[in-house]
Amino acid sequence: MQEMEIAALEKYSGPPMNLVYITDFPRQGFFRWVPQDKSTPSDGGLVFKDAQGRRYFRIYEHVTPQMFGALGDGQTDDTQAFRAMFSALNRRIRTKANTTPRGNAYLFIPPGAYVLNSSDFLGIGLENQRIIRKGFTIKGGGNGATEIIFRGKPKENFIQNSLIMWLRISDILFTNDTPGANFFSSNSSFAAQNYLFENVGFASWNKGFILTGIDNNSEFTFNSCDMSGFKDSFLFIGENETSDQFVNYRFNDCQWWSTDAPFIDAYRGGHFYIKNLDVSDWGRTMNQKTYLINLKGESHAHGVCVTSVNGLRVEMKSKNCGLLYSEWPQGTVTFENVDISSQTFQVNYERMIHLHLVNSICPAYTFRNFQLAGDVRITGGSEVWKQPLNNILFENGKWLQKDRPDQVIKYEIPVNKGGVPICKFRNVRPYGPSYSTFVYHIWDCDLGASRKSVGEGIEEKLILVKPDPNGVTMPGFIKKLVFPIGVIIQDFYVLNQTGGGNAKACSFTLRLDNKQKTPLAYVRIPTMSKSKKSIPIHENLPHFTTSLENCTLEILADRDFTEPTDQLVFVISYL
């Protein structure tokens, strides 16, 4: 083995050397003579020629930009080194007869800060615009340990890719230092898809990914990535000259931090899957209504409109922050385990969700296991509302800053004979301004009306209430009952199960707890015998729980038992 500099090797005309160690920093490394190769050009990093035309190939496990002269010192422009690296790799991509090339390159970018002044990061545009089916694998030394800093022209796209498929990038921080620059842009037909980003940081870009095209740019996955300081959306799918075949975008354990911008802004495409997204310091300087997720476009192909969010925490710093805007005409949109409550003590939110219904139809919207605030705005619609075609459900959650469901749902639609779409609340607990003065209660009701709902079955529910274990022992025994808003209370019974206790001096009243001096009594049960079941007297029933003020009722013992008893059961039925 001999050691020499690159310049000395290129002038060498002596006997062949089986193994050479190049000493030039940072291109140092071992090179082997390949006698049978007579044509591969010297590329300044992987292959060198001596004065006799003999080729010496680098021995390596992976390619690094240092092999082509990159310094990674945070000041030197390493653009030419990266360009030479990708150019050399592009020439070595395998090509079978009559097929598109298949990439086989594994790049390792050691820890350091690499300044690039060109937007040609992946070397796209070289070697006859070939579509690369298996792309590159690019790995850094860690998110932050390896940093690539873009200092190009304003409003450029750092990666302009319409050719590479199956790109894998991990453990790198991409930082923008150029006004208005976007990280990635692609306008292609079937040629930019199957991308995976793991433990990658994206800092201070205008937009993240701008996708347009007539066929599809799909299958993008982001695992454990952090995005911060964006001026505009992270994922943008264009409206013009863009088909609906943009599907399957997955975000797992990611962060969207310190920005006023939306996370997803999509005019076409769908199948967005978000799992465990943390949104912090969002909207601090937001001066107009902005939604985190935007599902736009009133006309979409079937099989496209699916969004699933499971695990979302949002720190909303402005009343202009919103969670969801949707114009989708079909499909499913599901939010589960969503919490936006962290700033509700100091920010009074307005429009949190905006659903624009097209011709009275919409996806199946489901919000489950949540803490939300603000209101839900429902707009659009030009035909008769078709109840089977819209389904808006809120289930098992807490609604902050509101007392009643009718304060949450805001209809802004044309008046027509079909009514308005029905929003269903199931086991939703409010935490509004009146929380401290009213008994805790549950929303279990439907809001809205549709001609299609006429004649549908109505479910009857029963509440069974037993006295305390010690029984009814003193005058003034009161049992409070909080009913869902929007139900009809129709019957009240008191059952004496075994005749225990001296019941001849007992009567009960079901009355409205509305803080009036003389509460309105709905039912009075007369004096009971030991064996007779009481018969309700419908003095003021049925009772409609139309608001927070009339959903709390009391069972009052008008007279005392002479002996304790725990054998009484109160039964209230409602629709």
Coordinates of C-alpha atoms in Angstrom, one line a residue:
M1 CA 0.0 0.0 0.0
Q2 CA 1.2 3.5 -0.8
E3 CA 0.1 6.9 0.5
M4 CA -0.2 9.9 -1.7
E5 CA -2.2 13.0 -2.4
I6 CA -4.8 13.2 -5.2
A7 CA -2.6 15.4 -7.3
A8 CA 0.2 12.9 -7.1
L9 CA -2.0 10.0 -8.0
E10 CA -3.3 11.8 -11.1
K11 CA 0.3 12.3 -12.3
Y12 CA 1.5 8.8 -11.4
S13 CA 2.7 6.7 -14.3
G14 CA 4.7 4.0 -12.5
P15 CA 3.8 0.3 -11.9
P16 CA 0.1 -0.4 -10.9
M17 CA -0.7 -0.1 -7.2
N18 CA -3.2 -2.6 -5.8
L19 CA -4.1 -0.4 -2.9
V20 CA -3.7 3.4 -2.3
Y21 CA -4.4 5.6 0.7
I22 CA -5.4 9.1 -0.3
T23 CA -4.3 11.6 2.3
D24 CA -6.1 14.8 1.2
F25 CA -8.5 16.0 4.0
P26 CA -11.4 15.6 4.0
R27 CA -11.3 13.1 1.1
Q28 CA -8.9 10.7 2.7
G29 CA -9.5 6.9 2.3
F30 CA -8.5 3.6 0.7
F31 CA -8.7 3.1 -3.0
R32 CA -8.3 -0.2 -5.0
W33 CA -7.1 -0.6 -8.6
V34 CA -9.7 -2.4 -10.8
P35 CA -7.8 -3.6 -13.8
Q36 CA -10.8 -4.6 -15.9
D37 CA -12.5 -1.2 -15.7
K38 CA -11.4 1.0 -18.7
S39 CA -14.2 3.5 -18.9
T40 CA -15.5 4.9 -15.5
P41 CA -14.7 8.6 -15.4
S42 CA -13.0 10.2 -12.4
D43 CA -15.6 11.9 -10.2
G44 CA -13.4 13.5 -7.6
G45 CA -14.6 11.4 -4.7
L46 CA -15.2 7.7 -5.5
V47 CA -13.0 7.2 -8.5
F48 CA -9.6 8.6 -9.5
K49 CA -7.4 7.9 -12.6
D50 CA -3.7 8.0 -12.7
A51 CA -1.6 9.2 -15.7
Q52 CA -1.8 5.8 -17.3
G53 CA -5.7 5.7 -17.2
R54 CA -5.9 3.1 -14.5
R55 CA -9.0 3.5 -12.3
Y56 CA -8.7 3.4 -8.5
F57 CA -12.1 2.9 -6.7
R58 CA -12.8 3.9 -3.2
I59 CA -13.4 1.2 -0.6
Y60 CA -16.4 2.3 1.5
E61 CA -19.5 1.1 3.3
H62 CA -21.3 4.3 2.6
V63 CA -20.8 7.6 0.8
T64 CA -20.2 10.8 2.6
P65 CA -20.0 14.4 1.4
Q66 CA -16.5 14.6 2.9
M67 CA -15.3 12.2 0.1
F68 CA -16.0 15.0 -2.3
G69 CA -14.5 17.8 -0.2
A70 CA -17.3 19.0 2.1
L71 CA -16.2 20.5 5.4
G72 CA -19.4 20.9 7.4
D73 CA -18.0 23.8 9.4
G74 CA -21.2 26.0 9.2
Q75 CA -19.5 28.7 7.1
T76 CA -17.9 27.1 4.0
D77 CA -20.2 26.6 1.0
D78 CA -20.4 22.8 0.5
T79 CA -22.7 23.0 -2.5
Q80 CA -20.2 21.7 -5.0
A81 CA -19.3 18.8 -2.8
F82 CA -22.9 17.7 -2.5
R83 CA -23.5 18.2 -6.2
A84 CA -20.5 16.1 -7.1
M85 CA -21.6 13.4 -4.6
F86 CA -25.1 13.1 -6.1
S87 CA -23.8 13.3 -9.6
A88 CA -21.4 10.4 -9.0
L89 CA -24.1 8.3 -7.4
N90 CA -26.5 9.1 -10.1
R91 CA -24.1 7.6 -12.7
R92 CA -23.8 4.4 -10.7
I93 CA -27.5 3.7 -10.4
R94 CA -28.3 0.2 -11.7
T95 CA -30.2 0.1 -15.0
K96 CA -31.7 -3.0 -16.5
A97 CA -32.6 -3.2 -20.1
N98 CA -35.8 -1.4 -21.0
T99 CA -36.5 -0.4 -17.4
T100 CA -36.2 2.7 -15.3
P101 CA -33.1 3.0 -13.0
R102 CA -33.1 1.6 -9.5
G103 CA -31.2 3.4 -6.9
N104 CA -28.8 1.6 -4.6
A105 CA -27.1 4.5 -2.8
Y106 CA -26.6 4.8 1.0
L107 CA -25.3 8.2 2.0
F108 CA -24.0 9.1 5.5
I109 CA -23.7 12.8 6.4
P110 CA -21.5 13.0 9.6
P111 CA -22.2 15.5 12.4
G112 CA -21.5 19.0 11.3
A113 CA -23.3 22.1 9.8
Y114 CA -23.3 22.0 6.0
V115 CA -24.1 25.3 4.2
L116 CA -25.7 24.9 0.7
N117 CA -26.3 27.9 -1.5
S118 CA -28.0 25.9 -4.3
S119 CA -31.4 24.4 -4.4
D120 CA -30.1 21.4 -6.2
F121 CA -29.7 19.2 -3.1
L122 CA -30.5 15.8 -4.6
G123 CA -28.7 16.5 -7.9
I124 CA -32.0 16.4 -9.8
G125 CA -31.8 17.4 -13.4
L126 CA -28.6 15.4 -14.0
E127 CA -28.1 12.5 -16.5
N128 CA -31.1 12.8 -18.8
Q129 CA -33.9 13.3 -16.3
R130 CA -34.1 9.6 -15.3
I131 CA -36.8 8.5 -12.9
I132 CA -35.1 6.7 -10.1
R133 CA -37.3 3.9 -8.7
K134 CA -35.5 3.1 -5.6
G135 CA -34.0 6.5 -4.7
F136 CA -31.5 7.1 -1.9
T137 CA -31.1 6.4 1.7
I138 CA -29.6 9.5 3.5
K139 CA -28.7 9.3 7.1
G140 CA -27.2 11.9 9.4
G141 CA -25.5 11.8 12.8
G142 CA -28.6 12.9 14.6
N143 CA -31.3 15.6 14.4
G144 CA -29.3 18.7 15.3
A145 CA -25.9 17.0 15.2
T146 CA -26.1 16.9 11.5
E147 CA -27.5 20.2 10.1
I148 CA -28.0 21.3 6.5
I149 CA -28.4 25.1 6.2
F150 CA -30.0 26.5 3.0
R151 CA -28.8 29.9 1.9
G152 CA -30.0 30.2 -1.6
K153 CA -32.2 32.6 -3.5
P154 CA -35.4 34.0 -2.0
K155 CA -38.5 31.9 -2.6
E156 CA -36.6 28.9 -4.0
N157 CA -37.5 25.3 -3.4
F158 CA -34.6 23.6 -1.6
I159 CA -35.6 20.2 -3.1
Q160 CA -37.3 20.3 -6.5
N161 CA -38.0 16.6 -7.0
S162 CA -40.1 15.0 -9.7
L163 CA -38.0 12.0 -10.4
I164 CA -36.9 10.1 -7.3
M165 CA -39.0 7.5 -5.6
W166 CA -38.4 5.6 -2.4
L167 CA -36.4 8.3 -0.7
R168 CA -35.3 7.6 2.9
I169 CA -33.9 10.5 5.1
S170 CA -33.2 10.2 8.8
D171 CA -31.3 12.0 11.7
I172 CA -30.8 15.4 10.0
L173 CA -31.9 18.9 10.8
F174 CA -32.8 21.0 7.7
T175 CA -32.7 24.7 8.5
N176 CA -33.7 27.5 6.2
D177 CA -31.8 30.8 6.1
T178 CA -33.4 32.1 2.9
P179 CA -36.5 34.4 2.9
G180 CA -39.6 32.6 1.5
A181 CA -37.8 29.3 0.7
N182 CA -39.8 26.1 0.6
F183 CA -38.3 22.7 1.6
F184 CA -39.7 20.4 -1.1
S185 CA -41.7 20.9 -4.3
S186 CA -42.8 18.3 -6.8
N187 CA -45.0 18.4 -9.8
S188 CA -45.0 15.0 -11.4
S189 CA -46.9 12.0 -12.6
F190 CA -46.3 9.0 -10.5
A191 CA -42.6 9.9 -9.9
A192 CA -42.3 11.3 -6.4
Q193 CA -43.7 8.9 -3.8
N194 CA -42.9 6.4 -1.1
Y195 CA -40.9 8.8 1.1
L196 CA -39.9 8.2 4.7
F197 CA -38.5 10.8 7.1
E198 CA -37.4 9.7 10.6
N199 CA -36.0 11.8 13.4
V200 CA -35.8 14.8 11.0
G201 CA -36.0 18.4 11.9
F202 CA -37.5 21.1 9.6
A203 CA -36.8 24.7 10.8
S204 CA -37.9 28.1 9.6
W205 CA -39.2 27.2 6.1
N206 CA -42.0 28.9 4.3
K207 CA -43.9 25.8 3.2
G208 CA -42.8 22.3 3.9
F209 CA -44.0 20.0 1.1
I210 CA -45.8 21.4 -2.0
L211 CA -47.3 18.6 -4.1
T212 CA -49.0 19.0 -7.4
G213 CA -49.4 16.8 -10.5
I214 CA -51.7 14.9 -12.8
D215 CA -51.3 11.5 -11.3
N216 CA -50.0 11.0 -7.8
N217 CA -47.4 11.9 -5.2
S218 CA -48.3 9.7 -2.4
E219 CA -47.1 7.5 0.4
F220 CA -45.3 10.0 2.6
T221 CA -44.4 9.0 6.2
F222 CA -43.0 11.2 9.0
N223 CA -41.9 9.4 12.2
S224 CA -40.6 11.4 15.2
C225 CA -40.1 14.6 13.2
D226 CA -40.2 18.2 14.5
M227 CA -41.3 21.1 12.4
S228 CA -40.9 24.6 13.8
G229 CA -41.0 28.3 12.8
F230 CA -42.9 27.8 9.5
K231 CA -44.5 30.7 7.7
D232 CA -47.0 28.6 5.9
S233 CA -48.4 25.0 5.9
F234 CA -46.2 21.9 6.3
L235 CA -48.2 19.8 3.8
F236 CA -49.8 21.7 0.9
I237 CA -51.6 19.8 -1.9
G238 CA -52.4 22.2 -4.7
E239 CA -55.8 22.9 -6.4
N240 CA -54.9 23.6 -10.0
E241 CA -53.7 20.9 -12.4
T242 CA -53.7 18.4 -9.5
S243 CA -55.6 15.1 -9.4
D244 CA -57.2 13.4 -6.4
Q245 CA -54.6 10.6 -6.5
F246 CA -52.6 12.1 -3.7
V247 CA -53.1 9.7 -0.8
N248 CA -51.6 8.2 2.3
Y249 CA -49.8 10.8 4.4
R250 CA -48.8 9.5 7.8
F251 CA -47.5 11.5 10.8
N252 CA -46.4 9.6 13.9
D253 CA -45.1 11.2 17.1
C254 CA -44.4 14.5 15.4
Q255 CA -44.2 18.2 16.7
W256 CA -45.5 21.3 15.0
W257 CA -44.0 24.2 17.1
S258 CA -43.9 28.0 17.2
T259 CA -45.8 28.9 14.1
D260 CA -49.0 30.6 13.0
A261 CA -49.5 28.4 10.0
P262 CA -51.7 25.4 9.3
F263 CA -50.3 21.9 9.5
I264 CA -52.3 20.5 6.5
D265 CA -53.7 22.6 3.7
A266 CA -55.1 20.2 1.0
Y267 CA -57.3 21.1 -1.9
R268 CA -57.0 17.6 -3.4
G269 CA -56.3 14.1 -2.2
G270 CA -56.8 12.6 1.2
H271 CA -56.1 9.7 3.6
F272 CA -54.3 11.8 6.2
Y273 CA -53.3 9.8 9.3
I274 CA -52.0 11.7 12.3
K275 CA -51.0 9.8 15.5
N276 CA -49.7 11.7 18.6
L277 CA -49.1 15.1 17.2
D278 CA -47.9 17.8 19.6
V279 CA -48.7 21.4 18.6
S280 CA -47.0 24.0 20.9
D281 CA -46.9 27.8 20.9
W282 CA -49.3 27.9 18.0
G283 CA -50.8 31.2 16.8
R284 CA -49.0 33.6 19.1
T285 CA -49.0 36.3 16.4
M286 CA -52.0 35.0 14.4
N287 CA -54.1 37.9 13.1
Q288 CA -56.6 36.0 11.0
K289 CA -58.7 32.9 11.3
T290 CA -56.4 29.9 10.7
Y291 CA -57.3 26.2 11.0
L292 CA -54.7 23.5 11.9
I293 CA -56.2 21.0 9.4
N294 CA -57.8 22.2 6.1
L295 CA -59.7 19.7 4.0
K296 CA -60.7 21.7 0.9
G297 CA -62.5 21.0 -2.3
E298 CA -66.2 20.4 -2.8
S299 CA -65.7 17.6 -5.3
H300 CA -63.6 14.6 -4.7
A301 CA -63.3 11.1 -6.1
H302 CA -64.7 8.2 -4.0
G303 CA -62.2 6.4 -1.8
V304 CA -60.1 9.5 -1.2
C305 CA -61.7 11.5 1.7
V306 CA -60.4 9.9 4.9
T307 CA -58.8 11.7 7.8
S308 CA -57.9 10.1 11.1
V309 CA -56.4 12.0 14.0
N310 CA -55.7 10.0 17.2
G311 CA -53.7 11.7 19.9
L312 CA -53.5 15.5 19.4
R313 CA -52.5 18.2 21.9
V314 CA -52.7 21.8 20.7
E315 CA -51.5 24.8 22.6
M316 CA -53.6 27.6 21.0
K317 CA -52.3 31.1 21.8
S318 CA -55.0 33.1 19.9
K319 CA -58.7 33.3 19.6
N320 CA -58.1 33.0 15.8
C321 CA -56.9 29.4 16.2
G322 CA -59.2 26.8 14.8
L323 CA -58.9 23.0 14.7
L324 CA -60.6 21.9 11.5
Y325 CA -62.0 23.4 8.3
S326 CA -63.6 20.9 5.9
E327 CA -65.5 21.2 2.6
W328 CA -65.3 17.4 1.9
P329 CA -68.6 16.0 0.4
Q330 CA -68.1 12.4 1.7
G331 CA -65.8 10.0 3.5
T332 CA -64.9 9.9 7.2
V333 CA -63.2 12.4 9.4
T334 CA -62.3 11.2 12.9
F335 CA -60.7 13.0 15.8
E336 CA -60.0 11.0 18.9
N337 CA -58.1 11.9 22.1
V338 CA -57.8 15.6 21.3
D339 CA -57.0 18.2 23.9
I340 CA -56.9 22.0 23.2
S341 CA -57.6 23.0 26.8
S342 CA -54.2 24.3 28.0
Q343 CA -54.8 27.9 27.2
T344 CA -58.6 28.1 27.9
F345 CA -57.9 30.0 31.1
Q346 CA -56.6 33.0 29.2
V347 CA -57.9 32.7 25.6
N348 CA -61.6 32.8 24.8
Y349 CA -61.9 30.8 21.6
E350 CA -64.4 31.4 18.8
R351 CA -64.8 29.3 15.7
M352 CA -63.0 26.0 16.6
I353 CA -64.5 23.9 13.8
H354 CA -66.0 25.0 10.5
L355 CA -67.9 22.4 8.5
H356 CA -69.0 23.5 5.0
L357 CA -71.7 21.1 3.7
V358 CA -72.1 20.7 0.0
N359 CA -75.7 20.2 -1.1
S360 CA -76.6 19.0 2.4
I361 CA -74.1 16.1 2.4
C362 CA -70.9 15.6 4.3
P363 CA -68.5 13.0 5.6
A364 CA -69.2 11.1 8.8
Y365 CA -67.6 13.5 11.4
T366 CA -66.7 11.9 14.7
F367 CA -65.1 13.6 17.7
R368 CA -64.5 11.2 20.6
N369 CA -62.6 11.5 23.9
F370 CA -61.8 15.2 23.7
Q371 CA -61.4 18.5 25.5
L372 CA -62.6 21.2 23.1
A373 CA -63.7 24.8 23.3
G374 CA -65.3 27.5 21.1
D375 CA -68.1 26.8 18.6
V376 CA -68.8 24.7 15.6
R377 CA -69.9 26.6 12.5
I378 CA -71.9 24.8 9.9
T379 CA -72.4 26.5 6.6
G380 CA -73.4 25.7 3.0
G381 CA -76.2 23.5 1.7
S382 CA -78.5 24.3 -1.2
E383 CA -80.8 21.3 -1.3
V384 CA -83.1 19.6 1.2
W385 CA -81.1 18.2 4.1
K386 CA -80.7 14.5 3.7
Q387 CA -80.3 13.2 7.2
P388 CA -78.9 9.8 6.3
L389 CA -76.1 11.6 4.3
N390 CA -74.7 13.6 7.2
N391 CA -73.6 12.4 10.5
I392 CA -71.9 14.8 13.0
L393 CA -71.1 13.1 16.4
F394 CA -69.5 14.4 19.6
E395 CA -69.0 11.6 22.1
N396 CA -67.3 11.2 25.5
G397 CA -65.7 14.6 26.0
K398 CA -65.6 17.9 27.8
W399 CA -66.6 21.2 26.2
L400 CA -65.0 24.2 27.8
Q401 CA -66.2 27.8 27.8
K402 CA -69.8 26.8 27.0
D403 CA -72.8 25.9 29.1
R404 CA -75.2 24.4 26.5
P405 CA -74.9 22.6 23.2
D406 CA -76.9 25.3 21.4
Q407 CA -74.1 27.7 22.3
V408 CA -71.7 25.3 20.5
I409 CA -73.5 24.6 17.2
K410 CA -73.9 27.6 15.0
Y411 CA -75.9 27.1 11.8
E412 CA -75.2 29.6 9.0
I413 CA -77.1 28.0 6.1
P414 CA -79.9 29.0 3.7
V415 CA -83.4 28.6 5.2
N416 CA -85.1 25.8 3.4
K417 CA -87.8 23.2 4.0
G418 CA -85.4 20.5 4.8
G419 CA -84.2 22.0 8.2
V420 CA -80.6 21.8 9.3
P421 CA -78.2 18.9 9.8
I422 CA -78.4 17.1 13.1
C423 CA -75.4 17.2 15.5
K424 CA -75.4 14.5 18.1
F425 CA -74.0 14.8 21.6
R426 CA -73.4 11.7 23.7
N427 CA -71.9 11.9 27.2
V428 CA -70.4 15.3 26.7
R429 CA -69.8 17.4 29.9
P430 CA -69.6 21.2 29.8
Y431 CA -67.2 23.3 31.7
G432 CA -68.6 26.8 30.9
P433 CA -68.9 30.1 32.7
S434 CA -71.8 28.8 34.9
Y435 CA -70.0 25.7 36.0
S436 CA -69.4 26.9 39.5
T437 CA -73.1 27.9 40.1
F438 CA -74.8 24.9 38.6
V439 CA -74.7 21.2 39.3
Y440 CA -72.5 19.2 36.9
H441 CA -74.6 17.9 34.0
I442 CA -74.2 15.9 30.7
W443 CA -75.2 16.7 27.2
D444 CA -76.9 13.7 25.7
C445 CA -79.0 15.1 22.9
D446 CA -79.4 15.9 19.2
L447 CA -79.5 19.4 17.8
G448 CA -81.0 20.2 14.4
A449 CA -83.9 18.9 12.5
S450 CA -84.4 17.1 9.2
R451 CA -87.5 16.0 7.3
K452 CA -85.9 12.6 7.1
S453 CA -85.9 12.2 10.8
V454 CA -89.7 12.4 11.1
G455 CA -91.2 9.0 12.1
E456 CA -87.9 7.6 13.4
G457 CA -87.9 5.7 16.6
I458 CA -87.3 7.5 19.9
E459 CA -85.5 5.7 22.7
E460 CA -87.0 5.8 26.2
K461 CA -84.5 5.9 29.1
L462 CA -85.1 5.3 32.8
I463 CA -83.2 6.7 35.8
L464 CA -83.3 4.6 39.0
V465 CA -82.4 6.4 42.2
K466 CA -82.1 4.9 45.7
P467 CA -81.9 6.8 48.9
D468 CA -78.7 6.8 51.0
P469 CA -77.9 3.6 52.9
N470 CA -79.5 5.1 56.0
G471 CA -82.8 5.6 54.2
V472 CA -85.1 8.6 54.3
T473 CA -84.9 9.7 57.9
M474 CA -85.5 13.3 58.1
P475 CA -87.8 16.1 56.7
G476 CA -86.3 17.9 53.7
F477 CA -84.5 14.9 52.2
I478 CA -83.4 16.0 48.7
K479 CA -81.9 14.1 45.9
K480 CA -80.7 16.2 43.0
L481 CA -81.0 14.9 39.4
V482 CA -79.3 16.5 36.5
F483 CA -80.8 15.5 33.1
P484 CA -79.3 15.9 29.7
I485 CA -80.3 19.1 27.8
G486 CA -82.8 18.4 25.1
V487 CA -84.8 15.5 26.6
I488 CA -88.5 15.1 27.6
I489 CA -89.2 14.0 31.2
Q490 CA -92.5 12.1 31.1
D491 CA -93.0 10.0 34.3
F492 CA -92.0 9.9 38.0
Y493 CA -92.6 6.8 40.2
V494 CA -91.8 6.0 43.8
L495 CA -91.7 2.2 44.5
N496 CA -92.0 0.8 48.0
Q497 CA -90.2 -2.5 47.5
T498 CA -91.0 -4.4 50.7
G499 CA -93.1 -2.1 52.8
G500 CA -90.3 -1.5 55.2
G501 CA -90.6 1.5 57.5
N502 CA -93.6 3.4 58.6
A503 CA -94.7 4.9 55.2
K504 CA -98.0 6.4 56.2
A505 CA -96.4 9.8 56.8
C506 CA -94.4 10.2 53.7
S507 CA -94.9 12.0 50.4
F508 CA -92.6 13.2 47.6
T509 CA -92.3 16.0 45.2
L510 CA -90.4 16.2 41.9
R511 CA -89.7 19.9 41.4
L512 CA -87.6 22.2 39.2
D513 CA -84.4 23.5 40.9
N514 CA -84.4 26.9 39.3
K515 CA -83.6 29.0 42.4
Q516 CA -87.1 30.5 42.5
K517 CA -88.6 31.3 45.9
T518 CA -91.4 28.9 45.2
P519 CA -90.1 26.2 42.9
L520 CA -92.3 24.8 40.2
A521 CA -93.5 21.3 41.3
Y522 CA -94.0 18.9 38.5
V523 CA -95.2 15.8 40.4
R524 CA -96.5 15.2 43.9
I525 CA -96.7 11.7 45.2
P526 CA -99.4 11.4 47.9
T527 CA -99.1 9.5 51.1
M528 CA -97.9 6.0 50.5
S529 CA -99.1 2.7 52.0
K530 CA -96.7 -0.1 52.7
S531 CA -97.8 -2.3 49.8
K532 CA -99.2 0.0 47.2
K533 CA -97.0 1.3 44.3
S534 CA -97.5 5.0 43.9
I535 CA -99.2 6.4 40.8
P536 CA -97.8 9.6 39.4
I537 CA -99.9 12.7 39.2
H538 CA -99.0 14.5 35.9
E539 CA -99.4 18.0 37.1
N540 CA -96.9 19.7 34.9
L541 CA -95.4 16.9 32.9
P542 CA -94.0 16.4 30.3
H543 CA -91.0 18.6 31.1
F544 CA -88.6 19.7 28.4
T545 CA -85.0 20.3 29.4
T546 CA -84.3 23.1 26.9
S547 CA -81.5 24.9 28.7
L548 CA -79.0 24.6 31.5
E549 CA -81.5 26.5 33.8
N550 CA -84.2 23.8 33.6
C551 CA -82.3 20.6 33.4
T552 CA -81.7 20.1 37.2
L553 CA -84.6 18.7 39.2
E554 CA -85.0 17.6 42.8
I555 CA -86.8 14.8 44.6
L556 CA -88.0 16.3 47.9
A557 CA -89.4 14.3 50.9
D558 CA -92.3 16.4 52.1
R559 CA -92.8 14.4 55.3
D560 CA -90.7 12.2 57.5
F561 CA -90.6 8.4 57.9
T562 CA -91.1 7.4 61.5
E563 CA -88.5 4.6 60.9
P564 CA -85.5 4.6 58.5
T565 CA -85.9 2.6 55.3
D566 CA -83.7 1.9 52.3
Q567 CA -86.4 0.1 50.4
L568 CA -87.7 3.0 48.3
V569 CA -86.7 3.3 44.6
F570 CA -87.4 6.5 42.6
V571 CA -87.9 5.9 38.8
I572 CA -88.0 8.7 36.2
S573 CA -88.5 8.0 32.5
Y574 CA -87.5 10.4 29.8
L575 CA -87.1 10.5 26.0

